[in-house]
mmCIF file of C-alpha atoms in Angstrom:
data_model
loop_
_atom_site.group_PDB
_atom_site.id
_atom_site.type_symbol
_atom_site.label_atom_id
_atom_site.label_comp_id
_atom_site.label_asym_id
_atom_site.label_seq_id
_atom_site.Cartn_x
_atom_site.Cartn_y
_atom_site.Cartn_z
ATOM 1 C CA GLU P 24 -29.522 -47.235 -7.483
ATOM 2 C CA LEU P 25 -27.720 -43.923 -7.295
ATOM 3 C CA ARG P 26 -27.277 -44.209 -3.537
ATOM 4 C CA GLU P 27 -25.570 -47.562 -4.034
ATOM 5 C CA GLU P 28 -23.046 -45.964 -6.391
ATOM 6 C CA ILE P 29 -22.099 -43.112 -4.022
ATOM 7 C CA PRO P 30 -18.997 -44.157 -2.098
ATOM 8 C CA PRO P 31 -19.320 -44.017 1.684
ATOM 9 C CA GLN P 32 -17.893 -40.879 3.268
ATOM 10 C CA PRO P 33 -14.733 -41.293 5.342
ATOM 11 C CA LEU P 34 -15.091 -40.877 9.098
ATOM 12 C CA GLY P 35 -12.815 -40.211 12.067
ATOM 13 C CA ALA P 36 -11.490 -42.906 14.384
ATOM 14 C CA HIS P 37 -14.207 -42.665 17.020
ATOM 15 C CA ARG P 38 -17.063 -42.636 14.515
ATOM 16 C CA CYS P 39 -15.555 -45.643 12.715
ATOM 17 C CA ALA P 40 -15.165 -47.427 16.055
ATOM 18 C CA ASP P 41 -18.810 -46.690 16.845
ATOM 19 C CA LEU P 42 -19.802 -48.069 13.433
ATOM 20 C CA LEU P 43 -17.769 -51.241 14.047
ATOM 21 C CA ALA P 44 -19.276 -51.612 17.506
ATOM 22 C CA GLU P 45 -22.763 -51.302 16.025
ATOM 23 C CA LEU P 46 -22.041 -53.829 13.253
ATOM 24 C CA THR P 47 -20.267 -56.410 15.440
ATOM 25 C CA GLY P 48 -21.884 -55.929 18.832
ATOM 26 C CA LEU P 49 -18.409 -55.686 20.404
ATOM 27 C CA ASP P 50 -16.963 -52.961 22.627
ATOM 28 C CA VAL P 51 -14.795 -51.391 19.898
ATOM 29 C CA THR P 52 -12.815 -48.266 20.807
ATOM 30 C CA GLY P 53 -10.845 -45.723 18.803
ATOM 31 C CA ASP P 54 -7.655 -47.457 19.935
ATOM 32 C CA ASP P 55 -8.933 -50.709 18.439
ATOM 33 C CA LEU P 56 -9.521 -48.942 15.143
ATOM 34 C CA LEU P 57 -5.968 -47.563 15.208
ATOM 35 C CA THR P 58 -4.715 -51.109 15.769
ATOM 36 C CA LEU P 59 -6.722 -52.275 12.754
ATOM 37 C CA VAL P 60 -5.166 -49.424 10.751
ATOM 38 C CA SER P 61 -1.647 -50.419 11.844
ATOM 39 C CA GLN P 62 -2.408 -54.018 10.822
ATOM 40 C CA GLY P 63 -3.434 -52.805 7.360
ATOM 41 C CA HIS P 64 -7.142 -53.647 7.576
ATOM 42 C CA VAL P 65 -8.340 -50.027 7.310
ATOM 43 C CA ASP P 66 -6.692 -47.201 5.377
ATOM 44 C CA VAL P 67 -6.441 -43.484 6.004
ATOM 45 C CA VAL P 68 -8.145 -41.930 2.972
ATOM 46 C CA ASP P 69 -8.205 -38.232 3.858
ATOM 47 C CA TYR P 70 -7.552 -35.622 6.527
ATOM 48 C CA PHE P 71 -9.708 -32.938 8.083
ATOM 49 C CA LYS P 72 -7.862 -30.271 10.101
ATOM 50 C CA GLN P 73 -4.953 -32.676 10.640
ATOM 51 C CA TRP P 74 -7.301 -35.454 11.819
ATOM 52 C CA ALA P 75 -7.159 -38.699 9.870
ATOM 53 C CA LEU P 76 -10.323 -39.914 8.138
ATOM 54 C CA TYR P 77 -10.697 -43.632 7.512
ATOM 55 C CA ASP P 78 -12.168 -45.802 4.760
ATOM 56 C CA THR P 79 -15.684 -46.609 5.954
ATOM 57 C CA GLY P 80 -16.078 -49.208 3.195
ATOM 58 C CA ALA P 81 -13.263 -51.217 4.790
ATOM 59 C CA VAL P 82 -14.816 -50.692 8.216
ATOM 60 C CA ARG P 83 -18.165 -51.998 6.930
ATOM 61 C CA ARG P 84 -16.467 -55.051 5.377
ATOM 62 C CA LEU P 85 -14.783 -55.790 8.708
ATOM 63 C CA GLY P 86 -18.090 -55.490 10.524
ATOM 64 C CA THR P 87 -20.192 -57.519 8.107
ATOM 65 C CA THR P 88 -17.964 -60.418 7.011
ATOM 66 C CA GLU P 89 -17.171 -63.438 9.130
ATOM 67 C CA ASP P 90 -13.404 -63.034 8.708
ATOM 68 C CA GLY P 91 -13.650 -59.314 9.450
ATOM 69 C CA ARG P 92 -15.636 -59.869 12.632
ATOM 70 C CA ALA P 93 -13.035 -62.422 13.751
ATOM 71 C CA ILE P 94 -10.243 -59.880 13.168
ATOM 72 C CA VAL P 95 -12.110 -57.201 15.124
ATOM 73 C CA ALA P 96 -12.938 -59.645 17.926
ATOM 74 C CA ALA P 97 -9.247 -60.579 18.208
ATOM 75 C CA VAL P 98 -8.182 -56.931 18.433
ATOM 76 C CA VAL P 99 -10.823 -56.147 21.086
ATOM 77 C CA ALA P 100 -9.906 -59.284 23.066
ATOM 78 C CA GLU P 101 -6.206 -58.365 22.925
ATOM 79 C CA ARG P 102 -6.919 -54.859 24.279
ATOM 80 C CA GLN P 103 -9.129 -56.182 27.052
ATOM 81 C CA ALA P 104 -6.570 -58.851 27.976
ATOM 82 C CA TRP P 105 -3.828 -56.208 28.217
ATOM 83 C CA LEU P 106 -5.993 -53.966 30.400
ATOM 84 C CA THR P 107 -6.577 -56.932 32.719
ATOM 85 C CA ALA P 108 -2.897 -57.950 32.766
ATOM 86 C CA SER P 109 -1.545 -54.438 33.284
ATOM 87 C CA ILE P 110 -1.595 -51.667 35.848
ATOM 88 C CA THR P 111 -1.310 -47.869 35.767
ATOM 89 C CA THR P 112 1.793 -46.067 37.002
ATOM 90 C CA GLU P 113 -0.080 -44.662 39.985
ATOM 91 C CA ASP P 114 -1.405 -48.085 40.992
ATOM 92 C CA ALA P 115 2.016 -49.691 40.504
ATOM 93 C CA ALA P 116 3.681 -47.055 42.697
ATOM 94 C CA ARG P 117 0.984 -47.522 45.337
ATOM 95 C CA TRP P 118 1.394 -51.324 45.202
ATOM 96 C CA LEU P 119 5.146 -51.006 45.740
ATOM 97 C CA SER P 120 4.784 -48.153 48.276
ATOM 98 C CA TRP P 121 7.204 -46.149 46.145
ATOM 99 C CA ASP P 122 7.141 -42.696 44.685
ATOM 100 C CA ARG P 123 6.340 -42.496 40.972
ATOM 101 C CA ARG P 124 9.889 -41.260 40.268
ATOM 102 C CA ASP P 125 11.358 -44.261 42.109
ATOM 103 C CA LEU P 126 9.218 -46.588 40.005
ATOM 104 C CA GLU P 127 10.326 -44.947 36.755
ATOM 105 C CA ARG P 128 14.000 -44.992 37.818
ATOM 106 C CA VAL P 129 13.988 -48.645 38.934
ATOM 107 C CA THR P 130 12.076 -49.905 35.896
ATOM 108 C CA ALA P 131 14.566 -48.114 33.630
ATOM 109 C CA GLU P 132 17.437 -49.762 35.544
ATOM 110 C CA HIS P 133 15.852 -53.184 35.025
ATOM 111 C CA GLY P 134 14.931 -52.593 31.385
ATOM 112 C CA ILE P 135 11.206 -52.768 32.090
ATOM 113 C CA ARG P 136 9.160 -50.664 29.698
ATOM 114 C CA GLN P 137 5.600 -49.499 29.744
ATOM 115 C CA GLY P 138 3.284 -51.240 27.334
ATOM 116 C CA ARG P 139 0.175 -50.114 25.554
ATOM 117 C CA PHE P 140 -1.708 -47.142 27.069
ATOM 118 C CA GLY P 141 1.323 -46.320 29.247
ATOM 119 C CA ARG P 142 0.562 -49.249 31.550
ATOM 120 C CA TRP P 143 2.929 -51.710 33.263
ATOM 121 C CA ALA P 144 2.648 -55.496 33.101
ATOM 122 C CA ARG P 145 1.426 -56.786 36.456
ATOM 123 C CA THR P 146 3.989 -59.604 36.299
ATOM 124 C CA ASP P 147 6.851 -57.083 36.046
ATOM 125 C CA ILE P 148 5.555 -55.070 39.008
ATOM 126 C CA ALA P 149 4.987 -58.256 41.024
ATOM 127 C CA ARG P 150 8.572 -59.300 40.288
ATOM 128 C CA LEU P 151 9.817 -55.930 41.589
ATOM 129 C CA ALA P 152 7.603 -56.241 44.673
ATOM 130 C CA GLY P 153 9.000 -59.711 45.373
ATOM 131 C CA ASP P 154 12.637 -58.564 45.285
ATOM 132 C CA GLU P 155 13.275 -57.819 48.974
ATOM 133 C CA LYS P 156 16.785 -56.443 48.415
ATOM 134 C CA LEU P 157 15.509 -54.035 45.779
ATOM 135 C CA THR P 158 12.583 -52.960 47.933
ATOM 136 C CA GLU P 159 14.915 -52.275 50.851
ATOM 137 C CA ARG P 160 17.349 -50.368 48.599
ATOM 138 C CA VAL P 161 14.570 -48.162 47.254
ATOM 139 C CA ARG P 162 13.240 -47.594 50.764
ATOM 140 C CA ARG P 163 16.708 -46.504 51.929
ATOM 141 C CA GLU P 164 17.110 -44.180 48.942
ATOM 142 C CA GLN P 165 13.800 -42.421 49.501
ATOM 143 C CA LEU P 166 14.082 -38.910 50.830
ATOM 144 C CA LEU P 167 11.758 -38.045 53.697
ATOM 145 C CA GLY P 168 10.649 -34.717 55.032
ATOM 146 C CA PRO P 169 10.942 -34.089 58.776
ATOM 147 C CA ASP P 170 7.344 -35.146 59.472
ATOM 148 C CA GLN P 171 7.764 -38.349 57.466
ATOM 149 C CA ALA P 172 11.135 -39.065 59.092
ATOM 150 C CA ALA P 173 9.638 -38.698 62.572
ATOM 151 C CA MET P 174 6.817 -41.091 61.632
ATOM 152 C CA HIS P 175 9.338 -43.539 60.136
ATOM 153 C CA MET P 176 11.440 -43.403 63.318
ATOM 154 C CA GLU P 177 8.252 -43.730 65.381
ATOM 155 C CA ILE P 178 9.039 -40.658 67.420
ATOM 156 C CA ARG P 179 7.298 -37.337 67.981
ATOM 157 C CA ARG P 180 7.993 -34.570 65.489
ATOM 158 C CA ARG P 181 9.521 -32.415 68.247
ATOM 159 C CA ASP P 182 11.877 -35.260 69.202
ATOM 160 C CA PHE P 183 13.018 -35.429 65.582
ATOM 161 C CA ASP P 184 14.130 -31.801 65.903
ATOM 162 C CA TYR P 185 16.253 -32.839 68.901
ATOM 163 C CA VAL P 186 17.733 -35.737 66.905
ATOM 164 C CA THR P 187 18.634 -33.320 64.103
ATOM 165 C CA ALA P 188 20.063 -30.741 66.524
ATOM 166 C CA ALA P 189 22.237 -33.456 68.125
ATOM 167 C CA GLY P 190 23.676 -34.228 64.694
ATOM 168 C CA TRP P 191 22.493 -37.836 64.663
ATOM 169 C CA VAL P 192 20.593 -37.167 61.450
ATOM 170 C CA SER P 193 21.454 -34.630 58.765
ATOM 171 C CA PRO P 194 19.567 -33.486 55.693
ATOM 172 C CA ALA P 195 20.513 -35.153 52.403
ATOM 173 C CA ARG P 196 19.039 -32.304 50.366
ATOM 174 C CA TYR P 197 17.092 -29.094 50.820
ATOM 175 C CA ALA P 198 13.986 -28.086 48.921
ATOM 176 C CA ILE P 199 12.251 -24.744 48.680
ATOM 177 C CA LEU P 200 8.507 -25.081 49.035
ATOM 178 C CA GLU P 201 6.299 -22.477 47.428
#
């Protein structure tokens, strides 16, 4: 009887997520728990060394009631759907054959923002990839080193030195390599 009266101890985000995963059988992560907190389903009840501790009673109610399990399932499904519908910055840059800085510059110009987990919507990246004028503009704005320029011109590296010496091509910028 006494054990029933002792309130459950608050836990950190990952431990609460593990508890929810155990109770629901779903792949619940710490990010899912933070989403549940932002939605008002779980409260921060204390802190330990600047780390938030969460109400495990609320976590148990979410994991053991039908409505709670539905809420958790929706949050997990939303996260998984976003991960499927999105792409990392590195993968987006590779898809577009752009440098990461070009991707960040062009998306800012077009008002495209990263979503959850710092990922880009695949539809936005596909739209950029389909814009031939934009792709050509970015390609023309890319700076190439002498080796890359020779490959781009489909000439030998030594011949590129001759092209530069003749003044047909001039450097746009210099960089000091360490």
